[in-house]
Coordinates of C-alpha atoms in Angstrom, one line a residue:
Chain A
X1 CA -57.2 -23.9 81.5
X2 CA -53.3 -23.4 82.9
X3 CA -52.0 -23.6 80.0
X4 CA -50.7 -21.1 76.6
X5 CA -52.2 -23.9 75.1
X6 CA -54.5 -22.3 72.4
X7 CA -58.0 -22.1 73.3
X8 CA -60.7 -20.0 70.3
X9 CA -63.4 -18.8 72.3
X10 CA -66.8 -16.0 72.2
X11 CA -67.1 -13.1 74.5
X12 CA -67.9 -10.0 73.8
X13 CA -66.9 -6.4 75.0
X14 CA -66.7 -5.3 78.6
X15 CA -64.7 -2.1 78.3
X16 CA -63.1 0.4 75.5
X17 CA -61.5 3.5 75.4
X18 CA -58.9 6.0 74.6
X19 CA -55.2 5.4 76.6
X20 CA -53.8 8.3 74.6
X21 CA -54.3 10.7 71.7
X22 CA -54.6 7.6 69.6
X23 CA -53.9 4.3 71.9
X24 CA -57.2 2.2 73.0
X25 CA -57.2 -0.5 75.1
X26 CA -60.1 -3.4 74.8
X27 CA -61.0 -5.4 77.5
X28 CA -62.9 -9.1 76.6
X29 CA -64.6 -11.1 78.3
X30 CA -64.5 -14.0 77.2
X31 CA -66.2 -17.3 77.9
X32 CA -63.3 -19.0 79.8
X33 CA -60.2 -18.3 81.4
X34 CA -57.1 -18.4 79.8
X35 CA -53.2 -17.5 79.9
X36 CA -50.2 -16.0 78.1
X37 CA -46.5 -15.6 78.6
X38 CA -46.1 -11.8 77.9
X39 CA -44.9 -11.4 73.9
X40 CA -48.0 -14.0 72.7
X41 CA -51.0 -12.2 71.2
X42 CA -54.4 -13.1 69.8
X43 CA -56.4 -13.2 66.8
X44 CA -59.4 -10.9 67.4
X45 CA -62.7 -11.4 65.2
X46 CA -65.9 -8.3 65.9
X47 CA -69.7 -10.1 65.2
X48 CA -69.8 -14.2 65.4
X49 CA -66.6 -13.3 64.2
X50 CA -67.9 -13.1 60.8
X51 CA -67.7 -9.4 60.0
X52 CA -64.1 -8.5 59.7
X53 CA -63.3 -11.2 57.2
X54 CA -59.5 -12.2 58.5
X55 CA -59.5 -11.7 62.0
X56 CA -56.9 -9.1 63.6
X57 CA -53.2 -10.0 65.8
X58 CA -53.0 -8.3 68.7
X59 CA -50.7 -8.7 71.4
X60 CA -51.6 -9.5 74.7
X61 CA -51.5 -7.1 77.7
X62 CA -52.6 -8.4 80.5
X63 CA -55.1 -11.3 81.3
X64 CA -57.3 -11.9 85.1
X65 CA -59.4 -15.0 84.6
X66 CA -60.8 -14.4 81.4
X67 CA -60.8 -10.7 81.1
X68 CA -58.2 -9.3 78.7
X69 CA -57.0 -6.1 78.2
X70 CA -55.4 -5.2 73.8
X71 CA -54.2 -2.4 73.1
X72 CA -54.7 -0.3 69.3
X73 CA -55.1 2.2 66.7
X74 CA -57.4 2.5 64.2
X75 CA -54.7 2.2 61.2
X76 CA -57.0 0.2 58.9
X77 CA -60.9 -1.1 58.7
X78 CA -60.5 -4.0 60.8
X79 CA -59.3 -1.8 63.4
X80 CA -61.5 1.4 62.5
X81 CA -64.7 -1.3 63.4
X82 CA -63.1 -1.9 66.7
X83 CA -62.8 1.7 68.1
X84 CA -66.2 1.7 67.4
X85 CA -67.6 -1.7 69.8
X86 CA -69.8 -0.7 72.3
X87 CA -70.0 -2.8 75.4
X88 CA -71.9 -6.4 74.6
X89 CA -70.3 -6.4 70.9
X90 CA -69.5 -9.7 70.6
X91 CA -66.3 -11.0 69.0
X92 CA -64.3 -14.8 69.0
X93 CA -61.3 -15.0 70.1
X94 CA -57.9 -16.7 69.3
X95 CA -55.0 -17.3 71.4
X96 CA -52.8 -16.8 73.0
X97 CA -50.8 -17.6 70.0
X98 CA -47.1 -17.1 69.2
X99 CA -43.3 -17.5 71.0
X100 CA -42.9 -15.1 73.5
X101 CA -40.1 -12.8 75.2
X102 CA -37.7 -14.7 76.7
X103 CA -38.1 -14.8 81.0
X104 CA -34.6 -13.9 82.4
X105 CA -34.6 -17.2 83.6
X106 CA -33.2 -18.2 80.2
X107 CA -29.6 -17.3 80.7
X108 CA -27.3 -19.5 79.0
X109 CA -26.8 -22.2 81.4
X110 CA -23.9 -20.6 84.3
X111 CA -24.9 -16.9 84.0
X112 CA -26.7 -14.9 85.8
X113 CA -29.7 -13.0 84.4
X114 CA -28.8 -10.5 81.9
X115 CA -30.3 -7.2 83.0
X116 CA -32.1 -6.5 80.3
X117 CA -33.3 -3.0 78.1
X118 CA -36.7 -2.9 76.9
X119 CA -37.2 -0.6 74.0
X120 CA -41.6 -0.2 72.7
X121 CA -42.7 2.0 70.1
X122 CA -46.9 3.2 69.4
X123 CA -48.3 -0.5 70.4
X124 CA -45.4 -2.8 70.1
X125 CA -46.7 -1.4 74.3
X126 CA -48.5 -4.2 75.8
X127 CA -45.7 -7.0 75.4
X128 CA -42.9 -5.7 76.5
X129 CA -45.3 -4.1 79.0
X130 CA -46.4 -7.5 80.1
X131 CA -43.6 -8.5 80.3
X132 CA -42.0 -5.6 82.5
X133 CA -44.8 -6.7 84.6
X134 CA -44.3 -10.3 84.5
X135 CA -40.1 -9.5 84.6
X136 CA -39.3 -6.4 85.4
X137 CA -36.1 -5.8 87.9
X138 CA -34.2 -3.5 89.8
X139 CA -31.1 -2.5 87.1
X140 CA -33.5 -3.1 84.2
X141 CA -34.6 -0.3 80.8
X142 CA -37.6 0.3 80.5
X143 CA -38.0 3.1 76.8
X144 CA -41.5 4.2 74.1
X145 CA -41.3 6.4 71.9
X146 CA -43.7 8.2 71.0
X147 CA -44.7 10.9 67.7
X148 CA -45.9 13.7 70.4
X149 CA -46.6 14.0 73.9
X150 CA -50.0 13.6 73.3
X151 CA -49.6 9.8 71.9
X152 CA -47.8 8.7 74.7
X153 CA -49.7 6.0 77.0
X154 CA -48.9 8.6 80.2
X155 CA -51.3 5.7 83.0
X156 CA -49.6 2.5 81.7
X157 CA -46.4 3.7 81.5
X158 CA -45.8 5.5 84.9
X159 CA -44.4 2.7 86.9
X160 CA -40.6 2.3 85.3
X161 CA -40.4 4.1 82.3
X162 CA -38.5 6.4 80.1
X163 CA -40.2 8.2 77.8
X164 CA -39.1 9.8 73.9
X165 CA -41.4 12.2 71.6
X166 CA -40.7 13.0 68.4
X167 CA -41.8 16.6 68.9
X168 CA -41.8 18.2 72.3
X169 CA -46.1 18.6 72.3
X170 CA -48.5 18.2 74.4
X171 CA -45.7 16.7 77.5
X172 CA -47.4 16.8 80.2
X173 CA -45.3 19.6 82.7
X174 CA -43.7 17.3 85.4
X175 CA -43.2 14.4 83.1
X176 CA -38.8 13.9 81.4
X177 CA -39.5 13.5 77.7
X178 CA -36.7 13.0 75.9
X179 CA -36.5 14.4 72.1
X180 CA -35.7 12.2 69.3
X181 CA -35.9 8.6 68.7
X182 CA -36.2 5.9 71.5
X183 CA -32.7 4.2 70.2
X184 CA -31.3 7.8 70.9
X185 CA -33.2 7.8 74.1
X186 CA -31.2 4.3 75.0
X187 CA -27.9 6.1 73.3
X188 CA -28.2 9.0 76.1
X189 CA -29.1 7.5 79.3
X190 CA -26.5 4.2 78.6
X191 CA -23.1 6.5 77.0
X192 CA -21.3 5.1 74.2
X193 CA -20.7 1.8 76.8
X194 CA -22.8 0.6 78.5
X195 CA -20.6 -1.4 81.6
X196 CA -22.5 -5.0 80.9
X197 CA -24.2 -7.2 78.3
X198 CA -28.1 -6.1 78.7
X199 CA -30.7 -8.7 76.9
X200 CA -32.7 -6.0 74.5
X201 CA -36.6 -7.1 73.5
X202 CA -37.8 -5.0 71.0
X203 CA -41.7 -4.3 69.7
X204 CA -42.8 -1.4 67.5
X205 CA -43.0 0.4 63.5
X206 CA -40.1 -2.1 61.3
X207 CA -37.7 1.1 61.4
X208 CA -37.6 1.3 65.1
X209 CA -36.8 -2.6 65.2
X210 CA -34.3 -2.2 63.2
X211 CA -32.2 0.7 64.8
X212 CA -32.7 -1.8 68.6
X213 CA -31.3 -4.3 66.0
X214 CA -28.7 -2.4 64.7
X215 CA -27.9 -0.7 68.4
X216 CA -27.5 -3.8 69.7
X217 CA -25.4 -5.9 66.5
X218 CA -22.6 -2.8 67.9
X219 CA -22.4 -3.7 71.8
X220 CA -23.1 -7.1 70.7
X221 CA -25.8 -7.6 72.8
X222 CA -28.8 -10.5 72.0
X223 CA -31.6 -8.3 70.4
X224 CA -34.9 -10.3 70.2
X225 CA -38.1 -8.5 68.7
X226 CA -41.6 -8.6 67.8
X227 CA -42.7 -8.3 64.4
X228 CA -45.5 -6.7 63.0
X229 CA -46.6 -8.6 60.0
X230 CA -49.9 -8.7 57.8
X231 CA -51.3 -11.7 58.9
X232 CA -54.5 -14.2 57.7
X233 CA -55.1 -17.1 60.1
X234 CA -52.6 -16.0 62.9
X235 CA -52.1 -20.4 63.8
X236 CA -49.9 -20.8 61.1
X237 CA -51.2 -22.2 58.1
X238 CA -51.7 -19.6 55.2
X239 CA -48.2 -18.9 55.1
X240 CA -49.3 -15.2 54.7
X241 CA -46.8 -13.6 57.3
X242 CA -43.2 -14.4 56.6
X243 CA -41.2 -12.9 57.4
X244 CA -36.8 -13.5 55.4
X245 CA -34.4 -15.5 57.2
X246 CA -31.2 -14.8 58.0
X247 CA -29.7 -18.0 56.0
X248 CA -31.8 -16.8 52.5
X249 CA -33.1 -20.6 53.1
X250 CA -36.8 -19.3 53.0
X251 CA -38.6 -16.7 55.1
X252 CA -39.9 -17.4 58.7
X253 CA -43.5 -16.6 60.4
X254 CA -44.6 -14.7 62.3
X255 CA -47.4 -15.9 63.6
X256 CA -46.2 -19.4 64.1
X257 CA -42.0 -18.6 64.0
X258 CA -42.7 -15.2 66.0
X259 CA -44.1 -13.6 67.0
X260 CA -40.8 -12.7 68.2
X261 CA -37.8 -13.5 67.0
X262 CA -34.3 -13.7 67.5
X263 CA -32.9 -10.3 65.5
X264 CA -30.0 -11.6 63.8
X265 CA -32.1 -14.8 63.1
X266 CA -34.7 -11.9 60.0
X267 CA -33.1 -10.7 56.4
X268 CA -33.2 -7.2 57.6
X269 CA -31.7 -6.3 54.6
X270 CA -34.9 -8.0 52.4
X271 CA -37.1 -7.7 55.9
X272 CA -40.2 -5.6 53.8
X273 CA -41.7 -2.4 53.6
X274 CA -43.7 0.1 56.0
X275 CA -46.7 -0.6 56.2
X276 CA -49.1 0.8 53.1
X277 CA -45.6 1.8 52.5
X278 CA -43.9 2.8 49.3
X279 CA -43.3 -0.5 46.8
X280 CA -41.0 -3.4 47.6
X281 CA -37.9 -2.3 46.5
X282 CA -35.7 -4.2 49.1
X283 CA -38.0 -7.1 49.1
X284 CA -38.3 -6.9 45.2
X285 CA -34.0 -6.7 45.2
X286 CA -33.0 -9.8 47.0
X287 CA -33.1 -11.7 44.6
X288 CA -34.9 -14.8 46.5
X289 CA -36.4 -16.9 44.0
X290 CA -39.8 -17.5 42.8
X291 CA -41.1 -14.4 42.6
X292 CA -44.5 -14.6 40.2
X293 CA -47.3 -14.2 41.8
X294 CA -48.5 -17.8 42.1
X295 CA -50.8 -17.5 45.4
Chain B
X1 CA -78.4 -30.6 63.7
X2 CA -79.3 -29.2 60.9
X3 CA -82.7 -30.6 59.3
X4 CA -82.1 -31.5 55.3
X5 CA -83.7 -29.7 53.3
X6 CA -85.7 -32.0 51.1
X7 CA -84.7 -30.2 48.0
X8 CA -81.5 -32.4 49.5
X9 CA -80.9 -35.5 47.3
X10 CA -78.8 -36.6 49.1
X11 CA -77.8 -36.8 53.8
X12 CA -75.0 -33.3 54.1
X13 CA -73.4 -35.4 57.1
X14 CA -71.7 -38.8 57.2
X15 CA -69.4 -40.6 54.3
X16 CA -69.4 -40.4 50.3
X17 CA -68.7 -41.9 47.6
X18 CA -66.8 -39.7 44.7
X19 CA -64.8 -42.2 42.1
X20 CA -62.9 -45.0 43.3
X21 CA -63.5 -43.7 47.1
X22 CA -65.8 -43.5 50.0
X23 CA -64.7 -40.3 52.1
X24 CA -65.7 -39.8 55.6
X25 CA -67.5 -36.2 55.3
X26 CA -68.7 -34.0 52.7
X27 CA -66.9 -31.2 53.6
X28 CA -63.2 -30.6 53.4
X29 CA -60.9 -27.4 53.6
X30 CA -59.3 -26.1 51.0
X31 CA -55.5 -26.1 49.7
X32 CA -54.2 -23.2 51.5
X33 CA -56.4 -22.6 53.6
X34 CA -55.5 -25.5 56.4
X35 CA -51.8 -25.6 55.7
X36 CA -50.3 -29.9 56.1
X37 CA -53.0 -30.4 57.8
X38 CA -50.7 -30.7 61.1
X39 CA -50.8 -27.9 62.3
X40 CA -53.9 -25.9 64.6
X41 CA -54.2 -29.8 66.4
X42 CA -53.4 -28.6 69.6
X43 CA -56.1 -25.3 68.8
X44 CA -59.5 -26.0 72.3
X45 CA -62.8 -24.3 71.8
X46 CA -64.6 -24.8 75.5
X47 CA -67.2 -28.0 74.0
X48 CA -64.5 -29.9 73.4
X49 CA -65.2 -30.5 69.5
X50 CA -61.5 -30.1 67.5
X51 CA -60.9 -28.1 64.9
X52 CA -60.4 -31.2 62.6
X53 CA -63.8 -32.7 64.4
X54 CA -65.6 -34.3 60.9
X55 CA -63.9 -33.1 58.4
X56 CA -64.1 -35.5 54.6
X57 CA -60.3 -34.4 54.2
X58 CA -57.9 -32.0 54.0
X59 CA -56.3 -31.2 50.6
X60 CA -53.4 -30.0 51.7
X61 CA -50.8 -27.2 51.1
X62 CA -49.8 -27.1 46.8
X63 CA -46.9 -29.2 46.5
X64 CA -44.5 -28.9 43.3
X65 CA -42.1 -30.8 42.7
X66 CA -39.4 -28.8 43.7
X67 CA -39.1 -26.9 47.6
X68 CA -40.5 -23.1 46.2
X69 CA -39.9 -19.9 49.0
X70 CA -43.0 -18.2 48.0
X71 CA -43.3 -13.9 47.6
X72 CA -42.2 -12.1 49.6
X73 CA -44.3 -10.0 52.3
X74 CA -46.5 -8.4 52.4
X75 CA -48.8 -11.8 51.7
X76 CA -52.4 -11.2 52.1
X77 CA -54.9 -8.3 52.6
X78 CA -58.1 -7.8 53.9
X79 CA -60.2 -6.1 51.4
X80 CA -63.1 -5.6 53.1
X81 CA -65.5 -8.5 51.6
X82 CA -62.8 -10.5 50.4
X83 CA -59.0 -11.3 51.0
X84 CA -56.3 -10.9 48.4
X85 CA -53.2 -13.4 48.6
X86 CA -49.6 -13.6 46.9
X87 CA -48.0 -16.6 48.5
X88 CA -46.6 -17.7 45.9
X89 CA -46.8 -21.4 46.4
X90 CA -44.3 -21.8 49.3
X91 CA -43.8 -25.2 49.5
X92 CA -42.0 -28.1 51.4
X93 CA -41.8 -29.9 48.2
X94 CA -42.7 -33.7 46.8
X95 CA -39.0 -34.7 48.8
X96 CA -40.0 -33.0 51.6
X97 CA -43.7 -34.0 51.8
X98 CA -43.4 -37.8 50.9
X99 CA -40.2 -38.8 53.4
X100 CA -41.9 -35.8 56.4
X101 CA -46.1 -35.1 55.8
X102 CA -47.5 -37.7 54.4
X103 CA -45.6 -40.4 57.1
X104 CA -47.5 -37.9 59.3
X105 CA -50.4 -37.2 58.3
X106 CA -50.4 -40.9 58.7
X107 CA -50.0 -41.5 62.1
X108 CA -52.7 -38.8 62.6
X109 CA -55.7 -41.1 60.4
X110 CA -56.5 -37.4 59.1
X111 CA -58.1 -37.5 55.2
X112 CA -55.7 -35.8 53.0
X113 CA -55.6 -34.8 49.4
X114 CA -53.0 -34.2 48.2
X115 CA -53.1 -31.3 46.2
X116 CA -50.1 -30.7 43.6
X117 CA -48.6 -28.2 40.6
X118 CA -46.9 -28.8 37.9
X119 CA -45.8 -26.2 34.8
X120 CA -46.1 -29.4 32.4
X121 CA -48.5 -32.3 31.9
X122 CA -45.9 -34.9 32.1
X123 CA -45.1 -33.8 36.1
X124 CA -47.9 -33.8 36.8
X125 CA -47.8 -37.3 36.1
X126 CA -44.6 -38.5 38.0
X127 CA -45.9 -36.6 41.1
X128 CA -48.7 -38.7 41.3
X129 CA -46.2 -41.3 40.5
X130 CA -44.1 -41.1 43.7
X131 CA -47.6 -40.8 45.8
X132 CA -48.9 -43.5 44.8
X133 CA -45.5 -44.8 45.9
X134 CA -45.9 -43.3 49.1
X135 CA -49.0 -43.3 50.1
X136 CA -50.9 -46.4 48.1
X137 CA -51.8 -47.7 51.7
X138 CA -52.2 -45.0 53.8
X139 CA -56.2 -45.9 53.8
X140 CA -56.6 -41.8 54.9
X141 CA -55.0 -40.4 51.6
X142 CA -57.7 -40.0 49.1
X143 CA -56.1 -38.5 46.1
X144 CA -55.2 -35.8 43.6
X145 CA -55.8 -32.7 43.2
X146 CA -54.0 -30.9 40.4
X147 CA -53.9 -27.2 40.8
X148 CA -54.4 -26.0 37.5
X149 CA -55.6 -22.2 38.0
X150 CA -52.7 -20.7 39.8
X151 CA -53.3 -16.9 39.0
X152 CA -50.4 -15.6 37.0
X153 CA -48.2 -17.1 36.7
X154 CA -44.2 -17.6 35.7
X155 CA -44.3 -21.2 33.4
X156 CA -47.8 -22.2 33.4
X157 CA -50.3 -21.2 35.8
X158 CA -53.6 -19.7 34.5
X159 CA -52.5 -19.3 31.2
X160 CA -51.5 -23.3 31.4
X161 CA -55.0 -23.9 32.9
X162 CA -56.3 -22.1 31.2
X163 CA -56.0 -24.2 28.1
X164 CA -58.9 -26.9 27.8
X165 CA -56.0 -29.6 26.0
X166 CA -53.8 -28.7 29.0
X167 CA -55.9 -29.5 31.3
X168 CA -57.4 -33.1 30.5
X169 CA -53.8 -33.5 29.3
X170 CA -52.4 -32.8 32.9
X171 CA -55.2 -34.8 33.8
X172 CA -54.7 -38.0 31.7
X173 CA -51.1 -38.3 33.5
X174 CA -52.4 -38.2 36.9
X175 CA -55.4 -41.3 36.1
X176 CA -52.7 -42.8 34.4
X177 CA -50.9 -43.5 37.7
X178 CA -53.7 -43.7 40.2
X179 CA -55.6 -46.6 40.3
X180 CA -58.0 -46.5 43.7
X181 CA -57.4 -43.1 43.7
X182 CA -59.5 -39.4 43.0
X183 CA -58.1 -37.2 40.5
X184 CA -59.7 -34.2 40.6
X185 CA -58.7 -30.3 39.0
X186 CA -59.3 -27.8 40.8
X187 CA -60.1 -25.0 38.1
X188 CA -60.2 -21.5 37.3
X189 CA -62.9 -19.5 37.6
X190 CA -60.7 -16.3 35.0
X191 CA -62.2 -17.4 32.2
X192 CA -65.3 -17.6 29.8
X193 CA -66.1 -21.1 30.0
X194 CA -65.2 -22.8 32.8
X195 CA -67.7 -25.1 31.4
X196 CA -64.9 -26.2 28.6
X197 CA -62.5 -26.7 31.1
X198 CA -64.3 -29.4 33.5
X199 CA -65.8 -31.0 30.2
X200 CA -62.0 -30.5 29.1
X201 CA -60.7 -33.2 33.0
X202 CA -63.9 -35.0 32.4
X203 CA -61.5 -35.3 28.7
X204 CA -58.7 -36.4 30.5
X205 CA -60.9 -38.8 32.7
X206 CA -61.0 -37.2 36.3
X207 CA -63.7 -38.2 38.3
X208 CA -63.9 -34.7 39.2
X209 CA -63.2 -30.5 39.4
X210 CA -62.8 -28.3 42.1
X211 CA -64.1 -24.8 41.6
X212 CA -63.5 -22.1 41.8
X213 CA -60.2 -21.1 42.3
X214 CA -59.2 -17.9 43.5
X215 CA -60.5 -15.0 41.1
X216 CA -57.8 -12.1 40.3
X217 CA -57.6 -9.5 42.3
X218 CA -56.4 -6.2 43.5
X219 CA -56.6 -3.3 45.8
X220 CA -55.2 0.4 46.3
X221 CA -53.4 2.0 49.7
X222 CA -54.5 5.2 48.5
X223 CA -51.8 6.5 51.0
X224 CA -49.5 5.7 48.4
X225 CA -51.2 4.9 45.4
X226 CA -49.5 1.7 45.5
X227 CA -51.1 -1.8 44.5
X228 CA -51.2 -3.1 48.5
X229 CA -49.0 -6.5 46.8
X230 CA -45.9 -6.0 46.2
X231 CA -46.1 -8.3 43.7
X232 CA -49.2 -6.4 42.0
X233 CA -52.1 -8.4 41.8
X234 CA -53.2 -11.7 43.3
X235 CA -55.7 -14.4 44.1
X236 CA -59.1 -13.0 45.5
X237 CA -61.4 -15.0 47.9
X238 CA -63.9 -15.6 50.6
X239 CA -67.4 -14.1 51.2
X240 CA -67.8 -11.6 48.4
X241 CA -67.0 -14.6 45.4
X242 CA -69.4 -16.8 47.1
X243 CA -72.0 -15.4 43.9
X244 CA -69.7 -16.5 41.0
X245 CA -68.7 -19.6 43.1
X246 CA -72.3 -20.9 42.9
X247 CA -72.6 -19.8 39.2
X248 CA -69.6 -21.4 38.4
X249 CA -69.9 -24.3 40.4
X250 CA -73.7 -24.6 37.8
X251 CA -72.1 -24.0 34.9
X252 CA -69.8 -26.8 35.1
X253 CA -72.8 -28.5 36.4
X254 CA -75.3 -27.5 34.0
X255 CA -72.7 -28.2 30.5
X256 CA -70.1 -31.0 31.8
X257 CA -72.3 -33.1 34.7
X258 CA -68.9 -34.5 36.4
X259 CA -69.0 -34.1 39.7
X260 CA -68.2 -30.8 41.8
X261 CA -66.2 -29.9 44.7
X262 CA -67.7 -26.4 45.3
X263 CA -65.4 -24.3 47.0
X264 CA -65.9 -19.5 47.2
X265 CA -66.6 -17.9 50.4
X266 CA -67.8 -20.7 52.7
X267 CA -68.1 -20.1 56.0
X268 CA -71.8 -21.4 56.4
X269 CA -73.2 -24.6 57.0
X270 CA -76.2 -22.7 55.2
X271 CA -73.3 -21.6 53.1
X272 CA -72.4 -25.0 51.5
X273 CA -76.1 -25.9 51.5
X274 CA -76.5 -23.2 48.2
X275 CA -73.4 -25.6 46.9
X276 CA -75.4 -28.7 47.4
X277 CA -78.2 -27.1 46.0
X278 CA -76.5 -26.0 42.5
X279 CA -75.5 -29.7 42.6
X280 CA -72.4 -29.9 43.9
X281 CA -71.2 -33.7 46.1
X282 CA -68.7 -32.1 48.5
X283 CA -67.7 -28.3 49.8
X284 CA -64.6 -26.7 50.4
X285 CA -63.7 -23.8 53.1
X286 CA -61.1 -22.1 52.9
X287 CA -60.4 -18.2 53.4
X288 CA -62.7 -19.5 56.5
X289 CA -60.6 -21.6 57.8
X290 CA -57.8 -19.1 57.7
X291 CA -60.0 -16.9 59.5
X292 CA -61.5 -19.7 62.0
X293 CA -59.5 -22.6 62.3
X294 CA -63.1 -24.2 64.0
X295 CA -64.9 -23.4 60.8
X296 CA -65.3 -26.4 58.9
X297 CA -65.8 -28.7 61.7
X298 CA -68.2 -26.9 62.7
X299 CA -69.9 -27.2 59.3
X300 CA -69.6 -30.1 59.1
X301 CA -71.1 -30.4 62.8
X302 CA -74.3 -29.1 61.8
X303 CA -74.5 -31.6 59.4
X304 CA -73.9 -34.5 61.3
X305 CA -75.7 -33.5 64.2
X306 CA -72.6 -33.9 66.6

């Protein structure tokens, strides 16, 4: 099993622990080995696979043979259930799924590979940390943003990452954390004008992705974002996890066309509401056709 | 392989006849839960199986005459015991279905039933005629399932599918276009008497009905006090609705005598047997198929002994 074909495998929880005040690291051992590319995700369910009505999507942080490592926060019923798992608890895994982040060698023919700027927020860290581990090079810049020091998984971002916090609370004494958001940190480091173009890779909350897209757009830089959407199936059959296309021609799916999408392929004006957020005025106001409650 | 219960009057594995067709199995995938029957073939399992193994039919995502973009996200929500959805009938439209999807299904030898939706009875006839013209020689195309029961539709839908005379007219229009293909009417449970709708479908000449479509449902995000779905309400499906679906199928079988393809919360062979017990001739796997691409194939495997 050396390719990135998706597999449906059973397994069990090997370990579960906190890597920040609210972020869990989950390691599952599967019945067979899998491989993945940074940016790909998996669907995970507990018990015999029916404990949650719908499996939950998680970006893959690492794979070591048949052991898969994920990060998550307990924000809903499914992830809260996961946070109480004990070693040995059965799981059902479907993955790897979706489109990965581009590797550095996917530069335009004849051009040197660009330097990269990676921006992660919260549980948007795994695909970008995986990318750094696989392909990171001298000159790339890795930035992580958290709410405060307790929100930052310091042990995971110790090598080469710089961090921003909204509030300078619970930040370790020996750490230099920027106060502000992660895009402000990028501006602080890069100044008003960078000397050469970068490719920007980002994953995190919608507000972060919006800000990153605007930042990259100002500089004319290629920008790829990994989008978070509620998913039904994860493998492209239910059309539940849609993202409005920039060309107005309907929707992309986060699970099949994404989760990594070119930022300029997304209609940011119409792109959804925050998780559990306010009424979707922006979405309704986009005048996209056929907005009725047909299922 | 599961031992066939003494009370079951047929072998749940293998092929069976429904109207003018012999289908390869009694376990199907439900419309909207397995795409057009072209996705998922690359997914592997450690036993070497495929999500398509043993399926009696894939009921395709519902097709409308013109393409539809569907509803804004979020479109799907795990409500604990079931799932809420508000997809909005996003689909490629009849032209692309005929030009691209049917040839691909034919090439992949996928047994399929085309789910179609219209906004007036004549449209069901027009769409069926196009399908017959495109796929009459495709042995894997078994017929049409008329989606008469999507909740809260602006131009048809529940009010449309809740009226027995409209159900009859839609079925009649489709039946008039076919000779050796099945016409199934998929019925809404959001009525006082689903048996009346089934009787109307029988009056129109349906070979059977599919029951049930989703229940109208809603959930609230307590952090905001707002509905979780942008359009407030959606279709509720999954394990929670199985007892409701069983009761509706039981009602239809007892009062109309029409063959019923049972659907609603099925995720295991045991669940499917409950539908067979109340008289369903076949079953569809919906929400569970989204959760696990091998769900329907796994149930079929239990019945087929594979």
